[in-house]
PDB file of C-alpha atoms in Angstrom:
ATOM      1  CA  UNK K   1      -1.591 -29.396   5.121  1.00  0.00           C
ATOM      2  CA  UNK K   2       2.070 -30.007   4.336  1.00  0.00           C
ATOM      3  CA  UNK K   3       3.119 -26.478   3.313  1.00  0.00           C
ATOM      4  CA  UNK K   4       6.308 -27.617   1.598  1.00  0.00           C
ATOM      5  CA  UNK K   5       4.245 -29.859  -0.681  1.00  0.00           C
ATOM      6  CA  UNK K   6       1.222 -27.660  -1.204  1.00  0.00           C
ATOM      7  CA  UNK K   7       2.361 -24.073  -0.729  1.00  0.00           C
ATOM      8  CA  UNK K   8       2.739 -23.312  -4.428  1.00  0.00           C
ATOM      9  CA  UNK K   9      -0.795 -24.482  -5.227  1.00  0.00           C
ATOM     10  CA  UNK K  10      -2.288 -22.658  -2.236  1.00  0.00           C
ATOM     11  CA  UNK K  11      -0.506 -19.390  -2.946  1.00  0.00           C
ATOM     12  CA  UNK K  12      -1.084 -19.610  -6.693  1.00  0.00           C
ATOM     13  CA  UNK K  13      -4.835 -19.913  -6.105  1.00  0.00           C
ATOM     14  CA  UNK K  14      -4.765 -16.858  -3.849  1.00  0.00           C
ATOM     15  CA  UNK K  15      -2.849 -14.731  -6.354  1.00  0.00           C
ATOM     16  CA  UNK K  16      -4.926 -15.942  -9.298  1.00  0.00           C
ATOM     17  CA  UNK K  17      -8.086 -14.733  -7.606  1.00  0.00           C
ATOM     18  CA  UNK K  18      -6.605 -11.441  -6.459  1.00  0.00           C
ATOM     19  CA  UNK K  19      -4.920 -10.424  -9.712  1.00  0.00           C
ATOM     20  CA  UNK K  20      -8.007  -8.977 -11.487  1.00  0.00           C
ATOM     21  CA  UNK K  21      -9.066  -7.159  -8.313  1.00  0.00           C
ATOM     22  CA  UNK K  22      -5.590  -5.699  -7.898  1.00  0.00           C
ATOM     23  CA  UNK K  23      -5.455  -4.538 -11.521  1.00  0.00           C
ATOM     24  CA  UNK K  24      -8.821  -2.803 -11.086  1.00  0.00           C
ATOM     25  CA  UNK K  25      -7.986  -1.229  -7.720  1.00  0.00           C
ATOM     26  CA  UNK K  26      -6.967   2.420  -7.285  1.00  0.00           C
ATOM     27  CA  UNK K  27      -3.800   1.321  -5.491  1.00  0.00           C
ATOM     28  CA  UNK K  28      -2.055  -0.022  -8.573  1.00  0.00           C
ATOM     29  CA  UNK K  29      -2.892   3.095 -10.623  1.00  0.00           C
ATOM     30  CA  UNK K  30      -3.145   1.184 -13.910  1.00  0.00           C
ATOM     31  CA  UNK K  31      -5.064   3.962 -15.751  1.00  0.00           C
ATOM     32  CA  UNK K  32      -2.295   6.456 -14.888  1.00  0.00           C
ATOM     33  CA  UNK K  33       0.391   4.099 -16.165  1.00  0.00           C
ATOM     34  CA  UNK K  34      -1.510   3.680 -19.436  1.00  0.00           C
ATOM     35  CA  UNK K  35      -2.271   7.395 -19.859  1.00  0.00           C
ATOM     36  CA  UNK K  36       1.203   8.714 -18.972  1.00  0.00           C
ATOM     37  CA  UNK K  37       4.017   7.146 -21.048  1.00  0.00           C
ATOM     38  CA  UNK K  38       6.713   8.062 -18.521  1.00  0.00           C
ATOM     39  CA  UNK K  39       4.780   7.271 -15.338  1.00  0.00           C
ATOM     40  CA  UNK K  40       6.326   4.848 -12.851  1.00  0.00           C
ATOM     41  CA  UNK K  41       4.687   2.715 -10.204  1.00  0.00           C
ATOM     42  CA  UNK K  42       4.987   4.141  -6.703  1.00  0.00           C
ATOM     43  CA  UNK K  43       7.109   1.140  -5.703  1.00  0.00           C
ATOM     44  CA  UNK K  44       9.692   1.797  -8.423  1.00  0.00           C
ATOM     45  CA  UNK K  45       9.480   5.556  -7.815  1.00  0.00           C
ATOM     46  CA  UNK K  46      10.570   4.881  -4.215  1.00  0.00           C
ATOM     47  CA  UNK K  47      13.406   2.673  -5.465  1.00  0.00           C
ATOM     48  CA  UNK K  48      14.574   5.071  -8.178  1.00  0.00           C
ATOM     49  CA  UNK K  49      17.142   7.122  -6.181  1.00  0.00           C
ATOM     50  CA  UNK K  50      18.912   3.856  -5.287  1.00  0.00           C
ATOM     51  CA  UNK K  51      18.153   1.902  -8.448  1.00  0.00           C
ATOM     52  CA  UNK K  52      19.038   4.549 -11.027  1.00  0.00           C
ATOM     53  CA  UNK K  53      18.573   4.369 -14.783  1.00  0.00           C
ATOM     54  CA  UNK K  54      18.704   0.966 -16.469  1.00  0.00           C
ATOM     55  CA  UNK K  55      19.782   2.008 -19.955  1.00  0.00           C
ATOM     56  CA  UNK K  56      20.997  -0.911 -22.051  1.00  0.00           C
ATOM     57  CA  UNK K  57      20.530  -3.544 -19.338  1.00  0.00           C
ATOM     58  CA  UNK K  58      18.849  -6.944 -19.555  1.00  0.00           C
ATOM     59  CA  UNK K  59      16.558  -7.088 -16.526  1.00  0.00           C
ATOM     60  CA  UNK K  60      14.549  -9.872 -14.899  1.00  0.00           C
ATOM     61  CA  UNK K  61      11.842  -9.111 -12.342  1.00  0.00           C
ATOM     62  CA  UNK K  62      11.133 -12.077 -10.076  1.00  0.00           C
ATOM     63  CA  UNK K  63       7.633 -12.491  -8.588  1.00  0.00           C
ATOM     64  CA  UNK K  64       6.333  -9.703 -10.802  1.00  0.00           C
ATOM     65  CA  UNK K  65       2.576 -10.144 -10.078  1.00  0.00           C
ATOM     66  CA  UNK K  66       0.551  -7.914 -12.464  1.00  0.00           C
ATOM     67  CA  UNK K  67       3.640  -6.273 -13.916  1.00  0.00           C
ATOM     68  CA  UNK K  68       3.221  -2.611 -12.996  1.00  0.00           C
ATOM     69  CA  UNK K  69       6.722  -2.537 -11.512  1.00  0.00           C
ATOM     70  CA  UNK K  70       8.030  -4.576 -14.467  1.00  0.00           C
ATOM     71  CA  UNK K  71       6.589  -1.978 -16.838  1.00  0.00           C
ATOM     72  CA  UNK K  72       8.254   0.758 -14.802  1.00  0.00           C
ATOM     73  CA  UNK K  73      11.643  -0.956 -15.141  1.00  0.00           C
ATOM     74  CA  UNK K  74      11.183  -0.950 -18.911  1.00  0.00           C
ATOM     75  CA  UNK K  75      10.505   2.787 -18.727  1.00  0.00           C
ATOM     76  CA  UNK K  76      13.880   3.305 -17.058  1.00  0.00           C
ATOM     77  CA  UNK K  77      15.628   2.421 -20.302  1.00  0.00           C
ATOM     78  CA  UNK K  78      16.292  -1.310 -19.966  1.00  0.00           C
ATOM     79  CA  UNK K  79      17.228  -3.069 -23.220  1.00  0.00           C
ATOM     80  CA  UNK K  80      15.014  -6.021 -22.306  1.00  0.00           C
ATOM     81  CA  UNK K  81      12.740  -6.792 -19.368  1.00  0.00           C
ATOM     82  CA  UNK K  82      11.384 -10.188 -18.366  1.00  0.00           C
ATOM     83  CA  UNK K  83       8.811 -10.710 -15.627  1.00  0.00           C
ATOM     84  CA  UNK K  84       8.392 -14.052 -13.861  1.00  0.00           C
ATOM     85  CA  UNK K  85       5.495 -15.154 -11.672  1.00  0.00           C
ATOM     86  CA  UNK K  86       3.785 -18.384 -10.620  1.00  0.00           C
ATOM     87  CA  UNK K  87       0.245 -17.029 -11.167  1.00  0.00           C
ATOM     88  CA  UNK K  88      -1.170 -17.301 -14.703  1.00  0.00           C
ATOM     89  CA  UNK K  89      -3.958 -14.841 -13.877  1.00  0.00           C
ATOM     90  CA  UNK K  90      -1.396 -12.297 -12.678  1.00  0.00           C
ATOM     91  CA  UNK K  91       0.583 -12.727 -15.883  1.00  0.00           C
ATOM     92  CA  UNK K  92      -2.559 -12.293 -17.996  1.00  0.00           C
ATOM     93  CA  UNK K  93      -3.108  -8.915 -16.326  1.00  0.00           C
ATOM     94  CA  UNK K  94       0.582  -8.054 -16.743  1.00  0.00           C
ATOM     95  CA  UNK K  95       0.502  -8.807 -20.469  1.00  0.00           C
ATOM     96  CA  UNK K  96      -2.670  -6.778 -20.925  1.00  0.00           C
ATOM     97  CA  UNK K  97      -1.272  -3.763 -19.069  1.00  0.00           C
ATOM     98  CA  UNK K  98       2.033  -3.884 -20.955  1.00  0.00           C
ATOM     99  CA  UNK K  99       0.211  -4.132 -24.296  1.00  0.00           C
ATOM    100  CA  UNK K 100      -2.071  -1.224 -23.391  1.00  0.00           C
ATOM    101  CA  UNK K 101       1.067   0.791 -22.614  1.00  0.00           C
ATOM    102  CA  UNK K 102       2.760  -0.180 -25.874  1.00  0.00           C
ATOM    103  CA  UNK K 103       5.633  -2.091 -24.259  1.00  0.00           C
ATOM    104  CA  UNK K 104       7.061  -5.395 -25.442  1.00  0.00           C
ATOM    105  CA  UNK K 105       7.763  -7.220 -22.182  1.00  0.00           C
ATOM    106  CA  UNK K 106       8.297 -10.959 -21.856  1.00  0.00           C
ATOM    107  CA  UNK K 107       6.279 -12.592 -19.078  1.00  0.00           C
ATOM    108  CA  UNK K 108       7.018 -16.188 -18.063  1.00  0.00           C
ATOM    109  CA  UNK K 109       5.063 -18.487 -15.750  1.00  0.00           C
ATOM    110  CA  UNK K 110       7.260 -20.255 -13.209  1.00  0.00           C
ATOM    111  CA  UNK K 111       7.993 -20.402  -9.514  1.00  0.00           C
ATOM    112  CA  UNK K 112      11.203 -18.697  -8.432  1.00  0.00           C
ATOM    113  CA  UNK K 113      13.146 -21.860  -7.712  1.00  0.00           C
ATOM    114  CA  UNK K 114      12.767 -22.971 -11.354  1.00  0.00           C
ATOM    115  CA  UNK K 115      13.589 -19.545 -12.806  1.00  0.00           C
ATOM    116  CA  UNK K 116      16.898 -20.530 -14.396  1.00  0.00           C
ATOM    117  CA  UNK K 117      15.280 -23.429 -16.248  1.00  0.00           C
ATOM    118  CA  UNK K 118      12.380 -21.202 -17.320  1.00  0.00           C
ATOM    119  CA  UNK K 119      14.391 -18.131 -18.331  1.00  0.00           C
ATOM    120  CA  UNK K 120      17.994 -19.026 -18.948  1.00  0.00           C
ATOM    121  CA  UNK K 121      20.727 -16.929 -17.345  1.00  0.00           C
ATOM    122  CA  UNK K 122      22.853 -13.948 -18.364  1.00  0.00           C
ATOM    123  CA  UNK K 123      20.986 -10.969 -16.864  1.00  0.00           C
ATOM    124  CA  UNK K 124      22.488  -7.637 -15.829  1.00  0.00           C
ATOM    125  CA  UNK K 125      19.926  -7.007 -13.086  1.00  0.00           C
ATOM    126  CA  UNK K 126      17.712  -9.190 -10.936  1.00  0.00           C
ATOM    127  CA  UNK K 127      14.997  -7.014  -9.410  1.00  0.00           C
ATOM    128  CA  UNK K 128      12.686  -8.253  -6.680  1.00  0.00           C
ATOM    129  CA  UNK K 129       9.929  -5.953  -5.486  1.00  0.00           C
ATOM    130  CA  UNK K 130       8.546  -5.770  -2.001  1.00  0.00           C
ATOM    131  CA  UNK K 131       6.437  -8.574  -0.549  1.00  0.00           C
ATOM    132  CA  UNK K 132       8.235 -11.452  -2.269  1.00  0.00           C
ATOM    133  CA  UNK K 133      10.624 -13.376  -0.018  1.00  0.00           C
ATOM    134  CA  UNK K 134       7.898 -14.130   2.511  1.00  0.00           C
ATOM    135  CA  UNK K 135       6.309 -16.511  -0.037  1.00  0.00           C
ATOM    136  CA  UNK K 136       9.475 -18.661  -0.208  1.00  0.00           C
ATOM    137  CA  UNK K 137      10.478 -21.367   2.293  1.00  0.00           C
ATOM    138  CA  UNK K 138      14.240 -21.009   1.736  1.00  0.00           C
ATOM    139  CA  UNK K 139      16.029 -17.716   1.174  1.00  0.00           C
ATOM    140  CA  UNK K 140      19.237 -19.650   0.505  1.00  0.00           C
ATOM    141  CA  UNK K 141      17.668 -21.348  -2.533  1.00  0.00           C
ATOM    142  CA  UNK K 142      16.443 -17.934  -3.688  1.00  0.00           C
ATOM    143  CA  UNK K 143      19.949 -16.461  -3.478  1.00  0.00           C
ATOM    144  CA  UNK K 144      21.321 -19.439  -5.399  1.00  0.00           C
ATOM    145  CA  UNK K 145      18.825 -18.727  -8.197  1.00  0.00           C
ATOM    146  CA  UNK K 146      19.687 -15.014  -8.210  1.00  0.00           C
ATOM    147  CA  UNK K 147      23.395 -15.783  -8.540  1.00  0.00           C
ATOM    148  CA  UNK K 148      22.732 -18.221 -11.389  1.00  0.00           C
ATOM    149  CA  UNK K 149      20.621 -15.677 -13.281  1.00  0.00           C
ATOM    150  CA  UNK K 150      23.250 -12.928 -13.161  1.00  0.00           C
ATOM    151  CA  UNK K 151      26.198 -12.315 -15.442  1.00  0.00           C
ATOM    152  CA  UNK K 152      29.542 -11.645 -13.715  1.00  0.00           C
ATOM    153  CA  UNK K 153      29.278  -8.061 -12.533  1.00  0.00           C
ATOM    154  CA  UNK K 154      25.487  -8.256 -12.633  1.00  0.00           C
ATOM    155  CA  UNK K 155      23.437  -6.697  -9.890  1.00  0.00           C
ATOM    156  CA  UNK K 156      20.740  -7.702  -7.408  1.00  0.00           C
ATOM    157  CA  UNK K 157      18.256  -5.077  -6.225  1.00  0.00           C
ATOM    158  CA  UNK K 158      15.609  -5.955  -3.670  1.00  0.00           C
ATOM    159  CA  UNK K 159      13.398  -3.943  -1.372  1.00  0.00           C
ATOM    160  CA  UNK K 160      11.545  -6.185   1.045  1.00  0.00           C
ATOM    161  CA  UNK K 161       9.367  -6.049   4.120  1.00  0.00           C
ATOM    162  CA  UNK K 162      11.500  -6.110   7.250  1.00  0.00           C
ATOM    163  CA  UNK K 163      11.536  -9.369   9.236  1.00  0.00           C
ATOM    164  CA  UNK K 164      10.761  -7.378  12.399  1.00  0.00           C
ATOM    165  CA  UNK K 165       7.481  -6.290  10.804  1.00  0.00           C
ATOM    166  CA  UNK K 166       6.679  -9.809   9.611  1.00  0.00           C
ATOM    167  CA  UNK K 167       7.277 -11.124  13.149  1.00  0.00           C
ATOM    168  CA  UNK K 168       4.316  -9.128  14.466  1.00  0.00           C
ATOM    169  CA  UNK K 169       1.111 -11.179  14.808  1.00  0.00           C
ATOM    170  CA  UNK K 170      -1.542 -10.832  12.108  1.00  0.00           C
ATOM    171  CA  UNK K 171      -4.385  -8.680  13.449  1.00  0.00           C
ATOM    172  CA  UNK K 172      -7.317  -6.723  12.034  1.00  0.00           C
ATOM    173  CA  UNK K 173      -6.230  -3.656  14.023  1.00  0.00           C
ATOM    174  CA  UNK K 174      -3.106  -2.764  15.966  1.00  0.00           C
ATOM    175  CA  UNK K 175      -2.415  -0.622  19.002  1.00  0.00           C
ATOM    176  CA  UNK K 176       0.577   1.375  17.843  1.00  0.00           C
ATOM    177  CA  UNK K 177       1.788   1.833  21.416  1.00  0.00           C
ATOM    178  CA  UNK K 178       1.899  -1.928  22.103  1.00  0.00           C
ATOM    179  CA  UNK K 179       3.607  -3.814  19.278  1.00  0.00           C
ATOM    180  CA  UNK K 180       4.835  -7.259  20.281  1.00  0.00           C
ATOM    181  CA  UNK K 181       6.995  -9.760  18.426  1.00  0.00           C
ATOM    182  CA  UNK K 182       5.167 -13.105  18.488  1.00  0.00           C
ATOM    183  CA  UNK K 183       5.994 -14.878  15.210  1.00  0.00           C
ATOM    184  CA  UNK K 184       9.440 -16.249  14.269  1.00  0.00           C
ATOM    185  CA  UNK K 185      11.948 -13.613  13.212  1.00  0.00           C
ATOM    186  CA  UNK K 186      14.391 -16.133  11.746  1.00  0.00           C
ATOM    187  CA  UNK K 187      13.670 -18.594   8.959  1.00  0.00           C
ATOM    188  CA  UNK K 188      12.191 -21.819  10.332  1.00  0.00           C
ATOM    189  CA  UNK K 189      10.924 -24.899   8.525  1.00  0.00           C
ATOM    190  CA  UNK K 190       7.340 -24.563   9.717  1.00  0.00           C
ATOM    191  CA  UNK K 191       5.298 -22.134   7.622  1.00  0.00           C
ATOM    192  CA  UNK K 192       2.907 -19.496   8.891  1.00  0.00           C
ATOM    193  CA  UNK K 193      -0.499 -20.327   7.411  1.00  0.00           C
ATOM    194  CA  UNK K 194      -3.092 -17.541   7.531  1.00  0.00           C
ATOM    195  CA  UNK K 195      -6.751 -17.546   6.549  1.00  0.00           C
ATOM    196  CA  UNK K 196      -7.776 -14.016   5.597  1.00  0.00           C
ATOM    197  CA  UNK K 197     -10.515 -12.926   3.209  1.00  0.00           C
ATOM    198  CA  UNK K 198      -9.079  -9.529   2.339  1.00  0.00           C
ATOM    199  CA  UNK K 199      -6.153  -8.103   0.439  1.00  0.00           C
ATOM    200  CA  UNK K 200      -3.805  -5.128   0.712  1.00  0.00           C
ATOM    201  CA  UNK K 201      -5.632  -2.842  -1.734  1.00  0.00           C
ATOM    202  CA  UNK K 202      -9.114  -1.367  -1.805  1.00  0.00           C
ATOM    203  CA  UNK K 203     -11.654  -3.714  -3.420  1.00  0.00           C
ATOM    204  CA  UNK K 204     -15.247  -4.856  -2.991  1.00  0.00           C
ATOM    205  CA  UNK K 205     -14.448  -8.367  -4.194  1.00  0.00           C
ATOM    206  CA  UNK K 206     -15.264 -11.184  -1.774  1.00  0.00           C
ATOM    207  CA  UNK K 207     -12.445 -13.714  -2.044  1.00  0.00           C
ATOM    208  CA  UNK K 208     -12.902 -17.456  -1.708  1.00  0.00           C
ATOM    209  CA  UNK K 209      -9.220 -18.462  -1.823  1.00  0.00           C
ATOM    210  CA  UNK K 210      -8.265 -17.183   1.597  1.00  0.00           C
ATOM    211  CA  UNK K 211      -5.320 -19.359   2.670  1.00  0.00           C
ATOM    212  CA  UNK K 212      -1.764 -18.047   2.406  1.00  0.00           C
ATOM    213  CA  UNK K 213       1.456 -19.890   3.261  1.00  0.00           C
ATOM    214  CA  UNK K 214       4.424 -17.726   4.256  1.00  0.00           C
ATOM    215  CA  UNK K 215       7.821 -17.747   5.934  1.00  0.00           C
ATOM    216  CA  UNK K 216       9.901 -15.060   7.590  1.00  0.00           C
ATOM    217  CA  UNK K 217      13.624 -14.647   6.938  1.00  0.00           C
ATOM    218  CA  UNK K 218      15.848 -12.777   9.386  1.00  0.00           C
ATOM    219  CA  UNK K 219      18.301 -10.233   8.042  1.00  0.00           C
ATOM    220  CA  UNK K 220      21.209 -12.580   8.716  1.00  0.00           C
ATOM    221  CA  UNK K 221      19.375 -15.321   6.797  1.00  0.00           C
ATOM    222  CA  UNK K 222      19.068 -13.087   3.733  1.00  0.00           C
ATOM    223  CA  UNK K 223      22.451 -11.358   3.910  1.00  0.00           C
ATOM    224  CA  UNK K 224      24.230 -14.626   4.630  1.00  0.00           C
ATOM    225  CA  UNK K 225      22.537 -16.361   1.699  1.00  0.00           C
ATOM    226  CA  UNK K 226      23.565 -13.598  -0.688  1.00  0.00           C
ATOM    227  CA  UNK K 227      27.179 -13.756   0.489  1.00  0.00           C
ATOM    228  CA  UNK K 228      27.334 -17.561   0.360  1.00  0.00           C
ATOM    229  CA  UNK K 229      26.364 -17.601  -3.300  1.00  0.00           C
ATOM    230  CA  UNK K 230      29.098 -15.335  -4.605  1.00  0.00           C
ATOM    231  CA  UNK K 231      27.499 -11.912  -4.373  1.00  0.00           C
ATOM    232  CA  UNK K 232      29.182  -8.869  -2.837  1.00  0.00           C
ATOM    233  CA  UNK K 233      26.880  -6.582  -0.858  1.00  0.00           C
ATOM    234  CA  UNK K 234      27.188  -3.028  -2.173  1.00  0.00           C
ATOM    235  CA  UNK K 235      24.434  -1.242  -0.235  1.00  0.00           C
ATOM    236  CA  UNK K 236      22.005  -1.900   2.588  1.00  0.00           C
ATOM    237  CA  UNK K 237      19.422   0.444   4.085  1.00  0.00           C
ATOM    238  CA  UNK K 238      16.470   0.088   6.477  1.00  0.00           C
ATOM    239  CA  UNK K 239      13.306   2.177   6.101  1.00  0.00           C
ATOM    240  CA  UNK K 240      10.536   3.292   8.450  1.00  0.00           C
ATOM    241  CA  UNK K 241       7.879   2.874   5.749  1.00  0.00           C
ATOM    242  CA  UNK K 242       6.293   0.152   3.640  1.00  0.00           C
ATOM    243  CA  UNK K 243       3.996   0.511   0.583  1.00  0.00           C
ATOM    244  CA  UNK K 244       0.835  -0.872   2.170  1.00  0.00           C
ATOM    245  CA  UNK K 245      -0.950  -0.471   5.479  1.00  0.00           C
ATOM    246  CA  UNK K 246       0.767  -3.458   7.054  1.00  0.00           C
ATOM    247  CA  UNK K 247      -0.442  -2.657  10.587  1.00  0.00           C
ATOM    248  CA  UNK K 248      -4.027  -1.346  10.280  1.00  0.00           C
ATOM    249  CA  UNK K 249      -4.887   1.271  12.866  1.00  0.00           C
ATOM    250  CA  UNK K 250      -1.250   1.980  13.736  1.00  0.00           C
ATOM    251  CA  UNK K 251      -0.054   3.486  10.443  1.00  0.00           C
ATOM    252  CA  UNK K 252      -0.774   6.514   8.292  1.00  0.00           C
ATOM    253  CA  UNK K 253      -0.238   7.410   4.653  1.00  0.00           C
ATOM    254  CA  UNK K 254       2.863   9.600   4.290  1.00  0.00           C
ATOM    255  CA  UNK K 255       2.519  10.044   0.521  1.00  0.00           C
ATOM    256  CA  UNK K 256       3.936   8.235  -2.469  1.00  0.00           C
ATOM    257  CA  UNK K 257       2.034   5.091  -1.538  1.00  0.00           C
ATOM    258  CA  UNK K 258       4.099   4.660   1.650  1.00  0.00           C
ATOM    259  CA  UNK K 259       2.792   3.980   5.171  1.00  0.00           C
ATOM    260  CA  UNK K 260       4.579   4.656   8.444  1.00  0.00           C
ATOM    261  CA  UNK K 261       3.812   4.168  12.133  1.00  0.00           C
ATOM    262  CA  UNK K 262       1.792   7.065  13.529  1.00  0.00           C
ATOM    263  CA  UNK K 263       3.485   6.849  16.911  1.00  0.00           C
ATOM    264  CA  UNK K 264       7.300   7.099  16.929  1.00  0.00           C
ATOM    265  CA  UNK K 265       8.024   5.486  13.557  1.00  0.00           C
ATOM    266  CA  UNK K 266      11.721   5.293  14.369  1.00  0.00           C
ATOM    267  CA  UNK K 267      10.938   2.408  16.761  1.00  0.00           C
ATOM    268  CA  UNK K 268      10.434  -0.216  14.075  1.00  0.00           C
ATOM    269  CA  UNK K 269      12.025  -0.814  10.675  1.00  0.00           C
ATOM    270  CA  UNK K 270       9.278  -1.643   8.190  1.00  0.00           C
ATOM    271  CA  UNK K 271      11.329  -2.484   5.096  1.00  0.00           C
ATOM    272  CA  UNK K 272      14.878  -2.678   3.800  1.00  0.00           C
ATOM    273  CA  UNK K 273      16.743  -2.272   0.523  1.00  0.00           C
ATOM    274  CA  UNK K 274      19.597  -4.620  -0.328  1.00  0.00           C
ATOM    275  CA  UNK K 275      21.912  -4.306  -3.311  1.00  0.00           C
ATOM    276  CA  UNK K 276      24.612  -6.773  -4.301  1.00  0.00           C
ATOM    277  CA  UNK K 277      26.896  -7.560  -7.234  1.00  0.00           C
ATOM    278  CA  UNK K 278      27.948 -10.926  -8.639  1.00  0.00           C
ATOM    279  CA  UNK K 279      31.693 -11.291  -8.224  1.00  0.00           C
TER     280      UNK K 279
END
């Protein structure tokens, strides 16, 4: 397989199959979001102290999946919220959830690199939730899109899995005392292609679309790309937790949907938050 030619089709098929299972899983807490008009997703709740209120802002959420974080952004007072994703099945779930919650949110089908053509520009905030950049072959092209989407003075907010975590080999169970970097830390042309039948939330569904095509991006890859495309970094923070059990057997639930290493969590950054402003 040529991942640069086929990665969108392969990953779209995986997300299309997983979207209904994710929406039905306890992890996404869809019934709570519908029942409680002010409830936020756990991902956005984690981001909130850094993200703040969004009153009066025009917001775009890239790689929005089933839209629970997109909905949460709308609940923070945004004037308008648009979610973008390459998976039509994910967007169908997102539209259903938003409608059930009484929110008018625009959802658009497109891959990230064509976002400007699909959406137009002139946004106050580009938000990218965790587990997004690893599906893209070039973080520089991503940063170029972000810069094009933003108004002058507009803001980028992204929390992402740390490249140190993504450089660990994919295993069914980890020994927390013996974590070894084996996959590329920096962005390389060759993709990492995995064949896994599961997903990151609890479900009984047996998946048939099991291939996933991913890339890692070192911190200097991401920070450098943001700076090259006319954004000024305003905040950067690394975290010891991530909102899924990324290393089964070596992590425990610390509340709020976050997982941390059981043994000496300060050894390994699991995620980071980056904020930047268009100059």
